[in-house]
PDB file of C-alpha atoms in Angstrom:
ATOM      1  CA  MET J   3      -9.433   1.968   6.286  1.00  0.00           C
ATOM      2  CA  THR J   4     -10.860   3.381   3.074  1.00  0.00           C
ATOM      3  CA  TRP J   5      -7.865   5.657   2.673  1.00  0.00           C
ATOM      4  CA  VAL J   6      -5.507   2.667   3.053  1.00  0.00           C
ATOM      5  CA  ARG J   7      -7.367   0.780   0.323  1.00  0.00           C
ATOM      6  CA  ALA J   8      -7.333   3.872  -1.894  1.00  0.00           C
ATOM      7  CA  GLY J   9      -3.610   4.371  -1.231  1.00  0.00           C
ATOM      8  CA  THR J  10      -2.871   0.738  -2.047  1.00  0.00           C
ATOM      9  CA  SER J  11      -4.846   1.025  -5.258  1.00  0.00           C
ATOM     10  CA  ALA J  12      -2.893   4.166  -6.147  1.00  0.00           C
ATOM     11  CA  LEU J  13       0.348   2.300  -5.488  1.00  0.00           C
ATOM     12  CA  VAL J  14      -0.777  -0.567  -7.737  1.00  0.00           C
ATOM     13  CA  LEU J  15      -1.790   1.956 -10.399  1.00  0.00           C
ATOM     14  CA  GLY J  16       1.620   3.632 -10.186  1.00  0.00           C
ATOM     15  CA  ALA J  17       3.346   0.245 -10.345  1.00  0.00           C
ATOM     16  CA  GLY J  18       1.459  -0.537 -13.538  1.00  0.00           C
ATOM     17  CA  ALA J  19       2.531   2.763 -15.073  1.00  0.00           C
ATOM     18  CA  PHE J  20       6.133   2.070 -14.019  1.00  0.00           C
ATOM     19  CA  VAL J  21       6.168  -1.416 -15.543  1.00  0.00           C
ATOM     20  CA  LEU J  22       4.584  -0.193 -18.786  1.00  0.00           C
ATOM     21  CA  GLY J  23       7.099   2.647 -18.974  1.00  0.00           C
ATOM     22  CA  LEU J  24       9.942   0.192 -18.440  1.00  0.00           C
ATOM     23  CA  CYS J  25       8.608  -2.049 -21.210  1.00  0.00           C
ATOM     24  CA  VAL J  26       8.333   0.852 -23.630  1.00  0.00           C
ATOM     25  CA  SER J  27      11.863   1.926 -22.708  1.00  0.00           C
ATOM     26  CA  VAL J  28      13.180  -1.587 -23.336  1.00  0.00           C
ATOM     27  CA  LEU J  29      11.266  -1.833 -26.586  1.00  0.00           C
ATOM     28  CA  LEU J  30      12.665   1.439 -27.910  1.00  0.00           C
ATOM     29  CA  GLY J  31      16.197   1.417 -26.565  1.00  0.00           C
ATOM     30  CA  TYR J  32      17.311  -2.144 -25.974  1.00  0.00           C
ATOM     31  CA  PRO J  33      18.111  -3.979 -29.193  1.00  0.00           C
ATOM     32  CA  LEU J  34      18.621  -7.714 -29.229  1.00  0.00           C
ATOM     33  CA  GLU J  35      22.153  -8.836 -28.501  1.00  0.00           C
ATOM     34  CA  GLN J  36      23.873  -9.388 -31.823  1.00  0.00           C
ATOM     35  CA  SER J  37      26.779 -11.507 -32.932  1.00  0.00           C
ATOM     36  CA  GLU J  38      30.023 -10.161 -34.415  1.00  0.00           C
ATOM     37  CA  ASN J  39      28.552 -10.255 -37.941  1.00  0.00           C
ATOM     38  CA  GLY J  40      25.632  -8.062 -36.969  1.00  0.00           C
ATOM     39  CA  ASP J  41      23.186 -10.952 -37.109  1.00  0.00           C
ATOM     40  CA  ILE J  42      21.153 -12.019 -34.139  1.00  0.00           C
ATOM     41  CA  ALA J  43      23.123 -14.670 -32.273  1.00  0.00           C
ATOM     42  CA  ASP J  44      20.288 -17.186 -32.256  1.00  0.00           C
ATOM     43  CA  ALA J  45      16.994 -17.187 -34.132  1.00  0.00           C
ATOM     44  CA  SER J  46      15.117 -18.303 -31.018  1.00  0.00           C
ATOM     45  CA  ALA J  47      15.913 -14.872 -29.538  1.00  0.00           C
ATOM     46  CA  LEU J  48      13.339 -13.526 -31.975  1.00  0.00           C
ATOM     47  CA  VAL J  49      10.738 -15.520 -30.028  1.00  0.00           C
ATOM     48  CA  VAL J  50      12.010 -15.229 -26.447  1.00  0.00           C
ATOM     49  CA  PHE J  51      12.560 -11.470 -26.397  1.00  0.00           C
ATOM     50  CA  PRO J  52       9.040 -10.568 -27.627  1.00  0.00           C
ATOM     51  CA  LEU J  53       7.518 -13.083 -25.208  1.00  0.00           C
ATOM     52  CA  LEU J  54       9.307 -11.398 -22.309  1.00  0.00           C
ATOM     53  CA  LEU J  55       8.105  -7.993 -23.471  1.00  0.00           C
ATOM     54  CA  SER J  56       4.579  -9.357 -23.828  1.00  0.00           C
ATOM     55  CA  ALA J  57       4.703 -10.673 -20.253  1.00  0.00           C
ATOM     56  CA  GLY J  58       5.891  -7.240 -19.110  1.00  0.00           C
ATOM     57  CA  PHE J  59       3.115  -5.445 -20.974  1.00  0.00           C
ATOM     58  CA  LEU J  60       0.543  -7.901 -19.599  1.00  0.00           C
ATOM     59  CA  THR J  61       1.861  -7.304 -16.075  1.00  0.00           C
ATOM     60  CA  GLY J  62       1.661  -3.526 -16.495  1.00  0.00           C
ATOM     61  CA  LEU J  63      -1.832  -3.618 -17.974  1.00  0.00           C
ATOM     62  CA  LEU J  64      -3.106  -5.936 -15.232  1.00  0.00           C
ATOM     63  CA  LEU J  65      -1.645  -3.664 -12.567  1.00  0.00           C
ATOM     64  CA  LEU J  66      -3.231  -0.590 -14.167  1.00  0.00           C
ATOM     65  CA  TRP J  67      -6.552  -2.375 -14.469  1.00  0.00           C
ATOM     66  CA  ALA J  68      -6.529  -3.678 -10.876  1.00  0.00           C
ATOM     67  CA  GLY J  69      -5.364  -0.321  -9.504  1.00  0.00           C
ATOM     68  CA  ALA J  70      -8.050   1.682 -11.305  1.00  0.00           C
ATOM     69  CA  ARG J  71     -10.820  -0.749 -10.402  1.00  0.00           C
ATOM     70  CA  GLY J  72      -9.598  -0.908  -6.804  1.00  0.00           C
ATOM     71  CA  ALA J  73      -9.525   2.875  -6.506  1.00  0.00           C
ATOM     72  CA  PHE J  74     -13.164   3.080  -7.557  1.00  0.00           C
ATOM     73  CA  ALA J  75     -14.149   0.373  -5.062  1.00  0.00           C
ATOM     74  CA  ALA J  76     -12.093   1.592  -2.092  1.00  0.00           C
ATOM     75  CA  GLY J  77     -15.213   2.270  -0.054  1.00  0.00           C
ATOM     76  CA  ASP J  78     -16.517  -1.317  -0.206  1.00  0.00           C
ATOM     77  CA  LEU J  79     -14.235  -3.963   1.321  1.00  0.00           C
ATOM     78  CA  THR J  80     -15.604  -7.049  -0.426  1.00  0.00           C
ATOM     79  CA  ILE J  81     -15.555  -5.544  -3.919  1.00  0.00           C
ATOM     80  CA  TRP J  82     -12.091  -4.064  -3.343  1.00  0.00           C
ATOM     81  CA  ARG J  83     -10.701  -7.439  -2.225  1.00  0.00           C
ATOM     82  CA  LYS J  84     -12.034  -9.145  -5.355  1.00  0.00           C
ATOM     83  CA  ARG J  85     -10.540  -6.479  -7.582  1.00  0.00           C
ATOM     84  CA  GLN J  86      -7.090  -6.678  -6.013  1.00  0.00           C
ATOM     85  CA  ARG J  87      -6.728 -10.322  -6.976  1.00  0.00           C
ATOM     86  CA  GLY J  88      -5.849  -9.077 -10.454  1.00  0.00           C
ATOM     87  CA  SER J  89      -2.882  -7.234  -9.015  1.00  0.00           C
ATOM     88  CA  LEU J  90      -1.663 -10.430  -7.346  1.00  0.00           C
ATOM     89  CA  ALA J  91      -1.934 -12.259 -10.677  1.00  0.00           C
ATOM     90  CA  ALA J  92       0.083  -9.456 -12.286  1.00  0.00           C
ATOM     91  CA  CYS J  93       2.763  -9.763  -9.600  1.00  0.00           C
ATOM     92  CA  VAL J  94       3.022 -13.495 -10.248  1.00  0.00           C
ATOM     93  CA  ILE J  95       3.341 -13.018 -14.018  1.00  0.00           C
ATOM     94  CA  GLY J  96       5.887 -10.237 -13.579  1.00  0.00           C
ATOM     95  CA  GLY J  97       7.838 -12.232 -10.992  1.00  0.00           C
ATOM     96  CA  VAL J  98       8.054 -15.302 -13.234  1.00  0.00           C
ATOM     97  CA  ALA J  99       9.191 -13.196 -16.202  1.00  0.00           C
ATOM     98  CA  ALA J 100      11.776 -11.395 -14.051  1.00  0.00           C
ATOM     99  CA  LEU J 101      13.050 -14.705 -12.649  1.00  0.00           C
ATOM    100  CA  PHE J 102      13.453 -15.977 -16.202  1.00  0.00           C
ATOM    101  CA  VAL J 103      15.462 -12.855 -17.087  1.00  0.00           C
ATOM    102  CA  VAL J 104      17.713 -13.366 -14.060  1.00  0.00           C
ATOM    103  CA  VAL J 105      18.362 -17.019 -14.877  1.00  0.00           C
ATOM    104  CA  ALA J 106      18.646 -16.795 -18.678  1.00  0.00           C
ATOM    105  CA  ALA J 107      20.344 -13.417 -19.248  1.00  0.00           C
ATOM    106  CA  GLY J 108      23.594 -13.705 -21.159  1.00  0.00           C
ATOM    107  CA  ARG J 109      22.630 -16.821 -23.070  1.00  0.00           C
ATOM    108  CA  PRO J 110      22.487 -16.351 -26.851  1.00  0.00           C
ATOM    109  CA  TRP J 111      19.093 -17.986 -27.297  1.00  0.00           C
ATOM    110  CA  THR J 112      17.417 -15.263 -25.231  1.00  0.00           C
ATOM    111  CA  GLY J 113      18.830 -12.221 -26.978  1.00  0.00           C
ATOM    112  CA  LEU J 114      19.423 -10.617 -23.563  1.00  0.00           C
ATOM    113  CA  SER J 115      22.762  -9.200 -22.568  1.00  0.00           C
ATOM    114  CA  PRO J 116      24.244 -10.123 -19.161  1.00  0.00           C
ATOM    115  CA  ASP J 117      23.396  -6.586 -17.979  1.00  0.00           C
ATOM    116  CA  ALA J 118      19.701  -7.459 -18.190  1.00  0.00           C
ATOM    117  CA  ARG J 119      20.180  -9.620 -15.089  1.00  0.00           C
ATOM    118  CA  ILE J 120      20.281  -6.477 -12.915  1.00  0.00           C
ATOM    119  CA  VAL J 121      16.955  -5.221 -14.275  1.00  0.00           C
ATOM    120  CA  GLY J 122      15.499  -8.690 -13.761  1.00  0.00           C
ATOM    121  CA  LEU J 123      16.624  -8.720 -10.129  1.00  0.00           C
ATOM    122  CA  GLN J 124      15.118  -5.288  -9.549  1.00  0.00           C
ATOM    123  CA  LEU J 125      11.808  -6.330 -11.077  1.00  0.00           C
ATOM    124  CA  LEU J 126      11.804  -9.585  -9.111  1.00  0.00           C
ATOM    125  CA  VAL J 127      12.279  -7.721  -5.822  1.00  0.00           C
ATOM    126  CA  PHE J 128       9.696  -5.116  -6.867  1.00  0.00           C
ATOM    127  CA  ALA J 129       7.047  -7.720  -7.769  1.00  0.00           C
ATOM    128  CA  SER J 130       7.737  -9.716  -4.598  1.00  0.00           C
ATOM    129  CA  LEU J 131       7.446  -6.716  -2.292  1.00  0.00           C
ATOM    130  CA  LEU J 132       4.281  -5.462  -4.003  1.00  0.00           C
ATOM    131  CA  ALA J 133       2.659  -8.916  -3.790  1.00  0.00           C
ATOM    132  CA  PHE J 134       3.680  -9.266  -0.132  1.00  0.00           C
ATOM    133  CA  MET J 135       2.258  -5.847   0.721  1.00  0.00           C
ATOM    134  CA  ILE J 136      -1.041  -6.597  -1.009  1.00  0.00           C
ATOM    135  CA  MET J 137      -1.358 -10.011   0.644  1.00  0.00           C
ATOM    136  CA  VAL J 138      -0.677  -8.536   4.089  1.00  0.00           C
ATOM    137  CA  LEU J 139      -3.274  -5.834   3.527  1.00  0.00           C
ATOM    138  CA  LEU J 140      -5.841  -8.317   2.214  1.00  0.00           C
ATOM    139  CA  SER J 141      -5.338 -10.595   5.226  1.00  0.00           C
ATOM    140  CA  ALA J 142      -5.531  -7.661   7.660  1.00  0.00           C
ATOM    141  CA  GLU J 143      -8.690  -6.386   6.017  1.00  0.00           C
ATOM    142  CA  GLY J 144     -10.222  -9.867   6.202  1.00  0.00           C
ATOM    143  CA  ASN J 145      -9.704 -10.058   9.974  1.00  0.00           C
ATOM    144  CA  GLY J 146     -11.653  -6.858  10.592  1.00  0.00           C
ATOM    145  CA  ARG J 147      -8.690  -4.777  11.720  1.00  0.00           C
TER     146      ARG J 147
END
């Protein structure tokens, strides 16, 4: 089962790189939604948008951290299980941020366009599937299978 733990850690590591790449892409190419005058529609968007990006960067960094630490501990089950809890925390943070994007996209106080809802749905599904896969593997490993 060492190769399964190493493969899962590689998947978590790749997921972290994907989320960080997405955050950098959003940061560089996705300006805040602006009003007709060119001003930001609501000043609170200057707070909400950076908080969402910060949650995304935190998710990506936690996934990278958990994936790298898990890859180094793939040979020892107990250490690997402890290190993958960070990836579950990252999935929760990313899932909450993505759910917020889905619910609040299109409202002027967020600074997010309605198109951001699609990215939020994709990230919500991605975080949910990754968390489910990790939880299934952790429970299977705990039963001695």
